[in-house]
CSV table of C-alpha atoms in Angstrom, one decimal:
chain,number,residue,atom,x,y,z
A,41,GLN,CA,-8.1,17.1,-1.4
A,42,VAL,CA,-7.1,14.1,0.9
A,43,GLN,CA,-4.3,14.8,3.3
A,44,LEU,CA,-2.9,12.3,5.7
A,45,LEU,CA,-0.2,13.5,8.2
A,46,GLU,CA,1.5,11.0,10.2
A,47,SER,CA,3.5,11.9,13.5
A,48,GLY,CA,4.8,10.1,16.4
A,49,GLY,CA,7.9,8.4,15.1
A,50,GLY,CA,11.5,8.5,16.4
A,51,VAL,CA,13.9,6.4,18.0
A,52,VAL,CA,13.1,4.0,20.5
A,53,GLN,CA,14.9,1.2,22.3
A,54,ARG,CA,14.4,-2.5,21.8
A,55,GLY,CA,11.4,-3.6,23.9
A,56,GLY,CA,10.0,-0.1,24.1
A,57,SER,CA,6.6,1.5,22.8
A,58,LEU,CA,5.7,4.1,20.4
A,59,ARG,CA,2.2,5.5,19.3
A,60,LEU,CA,1.8,6.7,15.8
A,61,SER,CA,-1.0,9.0,14.7
A,62,CYS,CA,-2.4,10.0,11.3
A,63,ALA,CA,-4.6,13.2,11.2
A,64,ALA,CA,-6.8,13.0,8.0
A,65,SER,CA,-8.7,15.8,6.4
A,66,GLY,CA,-10.4,16.7,3.0
A,67,PHE,CA,-12.9,13.8,3.1
A,68,SER,CA,-15.3,12.0,5.2
A,69,PHE,CA,-13.1,10.2,7.5
A,70,SER,CA,-15.7,7.8,9.0
A,71,SER,CA,-16.6,6.4,5.7
A,72,PHE,CA,-13.4,4.5,5.0
A,73,GLY,CA,-11.2,1.9,6.3
A,74,PHE,CA,-7.5,2.6,6.9
A,75,HIS,CA,-4.4,0.8,6.8
A,76,TRP,CA,-0.6,1.0,8.0
A,77,VAL,CA,2.0,0.1,5.7
A,78,ARG,CA,5.6,0.1,6.4
A,79,GLN,CA,8.9,0.1,4.5
A,80,ALA,CA,12.2,-0.8,5.9
A,81,PRO,CA,15.4,1.2,4.7
A,82,GLY,CA,15.9,0.4,1.1
A,83,LYS,CA,13.2,-2.5,1.0
A,84,GLY,CA,9.6,-2.8,-0.4
A,85,LEU,CA,6.2,-2.3,1.2
A,86,GLU,CA,4.9,-4.3,3.9
A,87,TRP,CA,1.1,-4.2,4.9
A,88,VAL,CA,1.0,-4.0,8.8
A,89,ALA,CA,-2.8,-3.5,9.9
A,90,PHE,CA,-6.2,-2.4,8.4
A,91,ILE,CA,-9.2,-1.2,10.6
A,92,ARG,CA,-13.0,-0.9,8.9
A,93,TYR,CA,-14.5,2.2,8.8
A,94,ASP,CA,-16.2,1.9,12.1
A,95,GLY,CA,-13.4,0.3,14.0
A,96,THR,CA,-15.3,-2.9,14.1
A,97,TYR,CA,-12.9,-5.1,12.6
A,98,LYS,CA,-9.0,-5.1,12.9
A,99,TYR,CA,-6.7,-7.1,10.9
A,100,TYR,CA,-3.0,-7.4,11.5
A,101,ALA,CA,0.2,-9.0,9.7
A,102,ASN,CA,1.6,-11.9,11.4
A,103,SER,CA,4.7,-10.4,12.2
A,104,VAL,CA,3.0,-7.7,14.4
A,105,LYS,CA,0.2,-9.6,15.7
A,106,GLY,CA,-0.1,-9.1,19.4
A,107,ARG,CA,2.4,-6.4,19.5
A,108,PHE,CA,0.6,-3.5,17.5
A,109,THR,CA,-2.8,-2.3,18.0
A,110,ILE,CA,-4.6,-0.2,15.3
A,111,SER,CA,-7.6,2.2,16.2
A,112,ARG,CA,-9.3,5.3,15.2
A,113,ASP,CA,-11.2,8.1,16.5
A,114,ASN,CA,-13.8,9.1,14.2
A,115,SER,CA,-14.6,12.2,16.1
A,116,ARG,CA,-11.3,13.8,15.8
A,117,ASN,CA,-10.4,12.1,12.1
A,118,THR,CA,-7.5,10.4,13.3
A,119,LEU,CA,-5.9,6.8,12.9
A,120,PHE,CA,-3.4,5.3,15.5
A,121,LEU,CA,-1.0,2.6,15.7
A,122,GLN,CA,0.2,1.6,19.2
A,123,MET,CA,3.5,-0.4,19.0
A,124,ASP,CA,4.5,-2.4,21.9
A,125,SER,CA,7.6,-4.8,22.3
A,126,LEU,CA,9.3,-3.2,19.4
A,127,ARG,CA,12.1,-5.1,17.7
A,128,GLU,CA,15.0,-3.9,15.4
A,129,ASP,CA,13.1,-5.2,12.3
A,130,ASP,CA,10.2,-2.9,13.0
A,131,SER,CA,12.4,-0.3,12.1
A,132,ALA,CA,10.7,1.5,9.0
A,133,VAL,CA,9.0,4.3,7.4
A,134,TYR,CA,5.4,3.8,8.6
A,135,TYR,CA,2.7,5.2,6.2
A,136,CYS,CA,-1.0,5.6,6.9
A,137,ALA,CA,-3.1,4.9,3.8
A,138,LYS,CA,-6.8,5.5,3.1
A,139,ASP,CA,-8.7,2.6,1.7
A,140,SER,CA,-10.9,2.9,-1.3
A,141,SER,CA,-14.0,1.5,0.7
A,142,ARG,CA,-15.1,0.9,4.2
A,143,PHE,CA,-14.3,-2.8,4.3
A,144,GLY,CA,-10.7,-3.2,2.5
A,145,GLU,CA,-9.9,-2.9,-1.2
A,146,PHE,CA,-7.1,-0.9,-2.4
A,147,LEU,CA,-5.1,1.9,-0.9
A,148,SER,CA,-6.4,5.0,-2.6
A,149,SER,CA,-4.1,7.7,-0.8
A,150,TRP,CA,-1.2,7.6,1.5
A,151,GLY,CA,0.6,9.8,3.9
A,152,GLN,CA,4.0,11.1,3.8
A,153,GLY,CA,5.1,8.6,6.4
A,154,THR,CA,6.9,8.6,9.7
A,155,LEU,CA,10.2,7.2,10.6
A,156,VAL,CA,10.5,4.6,13.2
A,157,THR,CA,14.0,3.4,14.5
A,158,VAL,CA,14.3,0.7,17.0
A,159,SER,CA,18.0,0.5,18.5
A,160,SER,CA,19.5,-2.1,20.4
B,291,ASP,CA,-1.9,-16.2,1.7
B,292,ILE,CA,-1.7,-15.0,-2.0
B,293,VAL,CA,2.1,-14.6,-2.7
B,294,VAL,CA,2.6,-11.8,-5.4
B,295,THR,CA,5.7,-11.9,-7.6
B,296,GLN,CA,7.0,-9.2,-9.7
B,297,SER,CA,9.5,-9.3,-12.5
B,298,PRO,CA,12.1,-8.1,-13.4
B,299,ASP,CA,13.6,-6.7,-10.3
B,300,SER,CA,15.0,-3.7,-12.2
B,301,LEU,CA,15.0,-2.5,-15.7
B,302,ALA,CA,16.6,0.4,-17.7
B,303,VAL,CA,14.9,1.9,-20.7
B,304,SER,CA,15.6,4.5,-23.1
B,305,LEU,CA,13.6,7.6,-22.7
B,306,GLY,CA,10.8,7.3,-25.2
B,307,GLU,CA,10.9,3.5,-25.2
B,308,ARG,CA,8.5,1.0,-23.7
B,309,ALA,CA,8.8,-0.3,-20.3
B,310,THR,CA,7.2,-3.4,-19.2
B,311,ILE,CA,6.4,-5.0,-15.6
B,312,ASN,CA,5.0,-8.1,-15.1
B,313,CYS,CA,3.3,-9.5,-11.9
B,314,LYS,CA,2.0,-12.8,-11.0
B,315,SER,CA,-0.1,-13.9,-8.3
B,316,SER,CA,0.0,-17.4,-6.7
B,317,GLN,CA,-4.0,-17.6,-6.9
B,318,SER,CA,-6.4,-16.0,-9.3
B,319,VAL,CA,-7.8,-12.6,-8.1
B,320,LEU,CA,-10.5,-12.4,-10.6
B,321,TYR,CA,-14.0,-12.5,-8.7
B,322,SER,CA,-16.3,-14.2,-11.0
B,323,SER,CA,-19.5,-12.6,-9.5
B,324,ASN,CA,-18.3,-9.3,-10.8
B,325,ASN,CA,-15.6,-10.0,-13.3
B,326,LYS,CA,-13.1,-7.8,-11.7
B,327,ASN,CA,-9.5,-8.3,-10.9
B,328,TYR,CA,-8.5,-7.2,-7.3
B,329,LEU,CA,-5.0,-6.1,-8.3
B,330,ALA,CA,-3.5,-2.4,-7.9
B,331,TRP,CA,-0.6,-0.7,-9.0
B,332,TYR,CA,1.3,1.9,-7.0
B,333,GLN,CA,4.4,4.3,-8.3
B,334,GLN,CA,7.0,5.3,-5.6
B,335,LYS,CA,9.0,8.0,-7.1
B,336,PRO,CA,12.5,8.6,-5.2
B,337,GLY,CA,12.1,10.0,-1.9
B,338,GLN,CA,8.1,10.0,-2.0
B,339,SER,CA,5.3,8.0,-0.5
B,340,PRO,CA,3.7,5.5,-2.8
B,341,ASN,CA,1.0,6.5,-5.0
B,342,LEU,CA,-2.1,4.6,-6.7
B,343,ILE,CA,-1.8,4.7,-10.5
B,344,ILE,CA,-4.0,1.5,-11.4
B,345,LYS,CA,-6.9,-0.1,-9.8
B,346,TRP,CA,-8.9,-3.2,-10.7
B,347,ALA,CA,-5.8,-4.3,-12.9
B,348,SER,CA,-6.6,-2.0,-15.8
B,349,THR,CA,-8.3,1.4,-14.5
B,350,ARG,CA,-5.9,4.3,-14.4
B,351,ALA,CA,-6.3,6.3,-11.2
B,352,SER,CA,-7.2,10.1,-11.6
B,353,GLY,CA,-4.5,12.2,-13.1
B,354,VAL,CA,-2.3,9.1,-14.4
B,355,PRO,CA,-1.2,9.7,-17.9
B,356,ASP,CA,-2.6,7.5,-20.7
B,357,ARG,CA,1.0,6.2,-21.5
B,358,ILE,CA,0.5,4.0,-18.2
B,359,ASN,CA,-1.5,1.1,-18.7
B,360,GLY,CA,-2.4,-2.1,-16.7
B,361,SER,CA,-3.6,-5.2,-18.2
B,362,GLY,CA,-4.2,-9.1,-17.4
B,363,SER,CA,-6.6,-11.1,-15.7
B,364,GLY,CA,-6.7,-14.1,-13.2
B,365,THR,CA,-3.0,-14.8,-12.2
B,366,ASP,CA,-0.9,-12.8,-14.7
B,367,PHE,CA,-0.7,-9.1,-14.9
B,368,THR,CA,1.3,-6.4,-16.8
B,369,LEU,CA,2.0,-2.6,-16.2
B,370,THR,CA,3.2,-1.0,-19.3
B,371,ILE,CA,4.7,2.5,-19.8
B,372,THR,CA,4.5,2.9,-23.5
B,373,SER,CA,6.8,5.8,-23.7
B,374,LEU,CA,8.9,6.2,-21.0
B,375,GLN,CA,9.4,9.8,-19.8
B,376,ALA,CA,11.9,10.9,-17.0
B,377,GLU,CA,9.2,11.5,-14.4
B,378,ASP,CA,8.3,7.8,-14.5
B,379,VAL,CA,11.6,6.8,-12.8
B,380,ALA,CA,10.3,5.1,-9.8
B,381,VAL,CA,9.6,1.9,-8.1
B,382,TYR,CA,6.4,0.1,-9.1
B,383,TYR,CA,4.6,-2.2,-6.8
B,384,CYS,CA,1.6,-4.4,-7.6
B,385,GLN,CA,-0.7,-5.4,-4.8
B,386,GLN,CA,-3.6,-7.8,-4.6
B,387,TYR,CA,-6.8,-7.2,-2.6
B,388,PHE,CA,-8.9,-10.3,-3.4
B,389,THR,CA,-8.1,-12.1,-0.2
B,390,ASN,CA,-7.3,-10.1,2.8
B,391,PRO,CA,-5.9,-10.2,5.3
B,392,PRO,CA,-3.1,-9.7,4.5
B,393,TRP,CA,-3.1,-7.3,1.7
B,394,THR,CA,0.1,-8.4,-0.3
B,395,PHE,CA,2.4,-6.5,-2.5
B,396,GLY,CA,5.0,-7.6,-4.9
B,397,GLN,CA,8.5,-7.2,-4.2
B,398,GLY,CA,8.8,-4.0,-6.4
B,399,THR,CA,10.4,-3.1,-9.9
B,400,LYS,CA,12.8,-0.3,-10.0
B,401,VAL,CA,12.8,1.7,-13.5
B,402,GLU,CA,15.5,3.6,-14.6
B,403,ILE,CA,16.6,5.5,-17.5
B,404,LYS,CA,19.2,3.8,-19.8
């Protein structure tokens, strides 16, 4: 079955960096696009970034463009999110989510999330 | 960007009664060439990650009970739980994937037991 396991969250100071990972198993990782979605405490879901199945196209929310970088390693079945210049409003649970297709449609499976806290 | 708006923000329904959640997109998400509505619904139970329950506006995801139904087309959609069970207590989100980026979610609707 599909398993997505995020890691790398933690407490970081404002302006700092953090790299999230999402280890995937149970399916053909290289055949699907992937998303990062975040949820601030007590708030709704906010889409953050998407990468196509082969890593050729990457898209970002305006709120993180220029600061976050999504990437993937298809040989290791792993998705990444490099987060730089972190701000307090980046504090959230970050979910990786498998897309239903190669190019970006609905989010068919979600990980359990990893908490990022940005302190001042 | 397509804005997706849900109503109400929360509702309390008695066990066995119907729960209805509305979702409206600022533009049509119906793709005329395949007659598909690019809209999904997710359920997030307390303390858990979101889970896909409806795709293409009305197709249940695997394992979703038939008391949960999606309907609508174009810009107006509805998620209906025909006979609310205790395990349906959750926040429900609709999301459009017609125009991306960005993929946009509604603000969520919290369903509780009355």
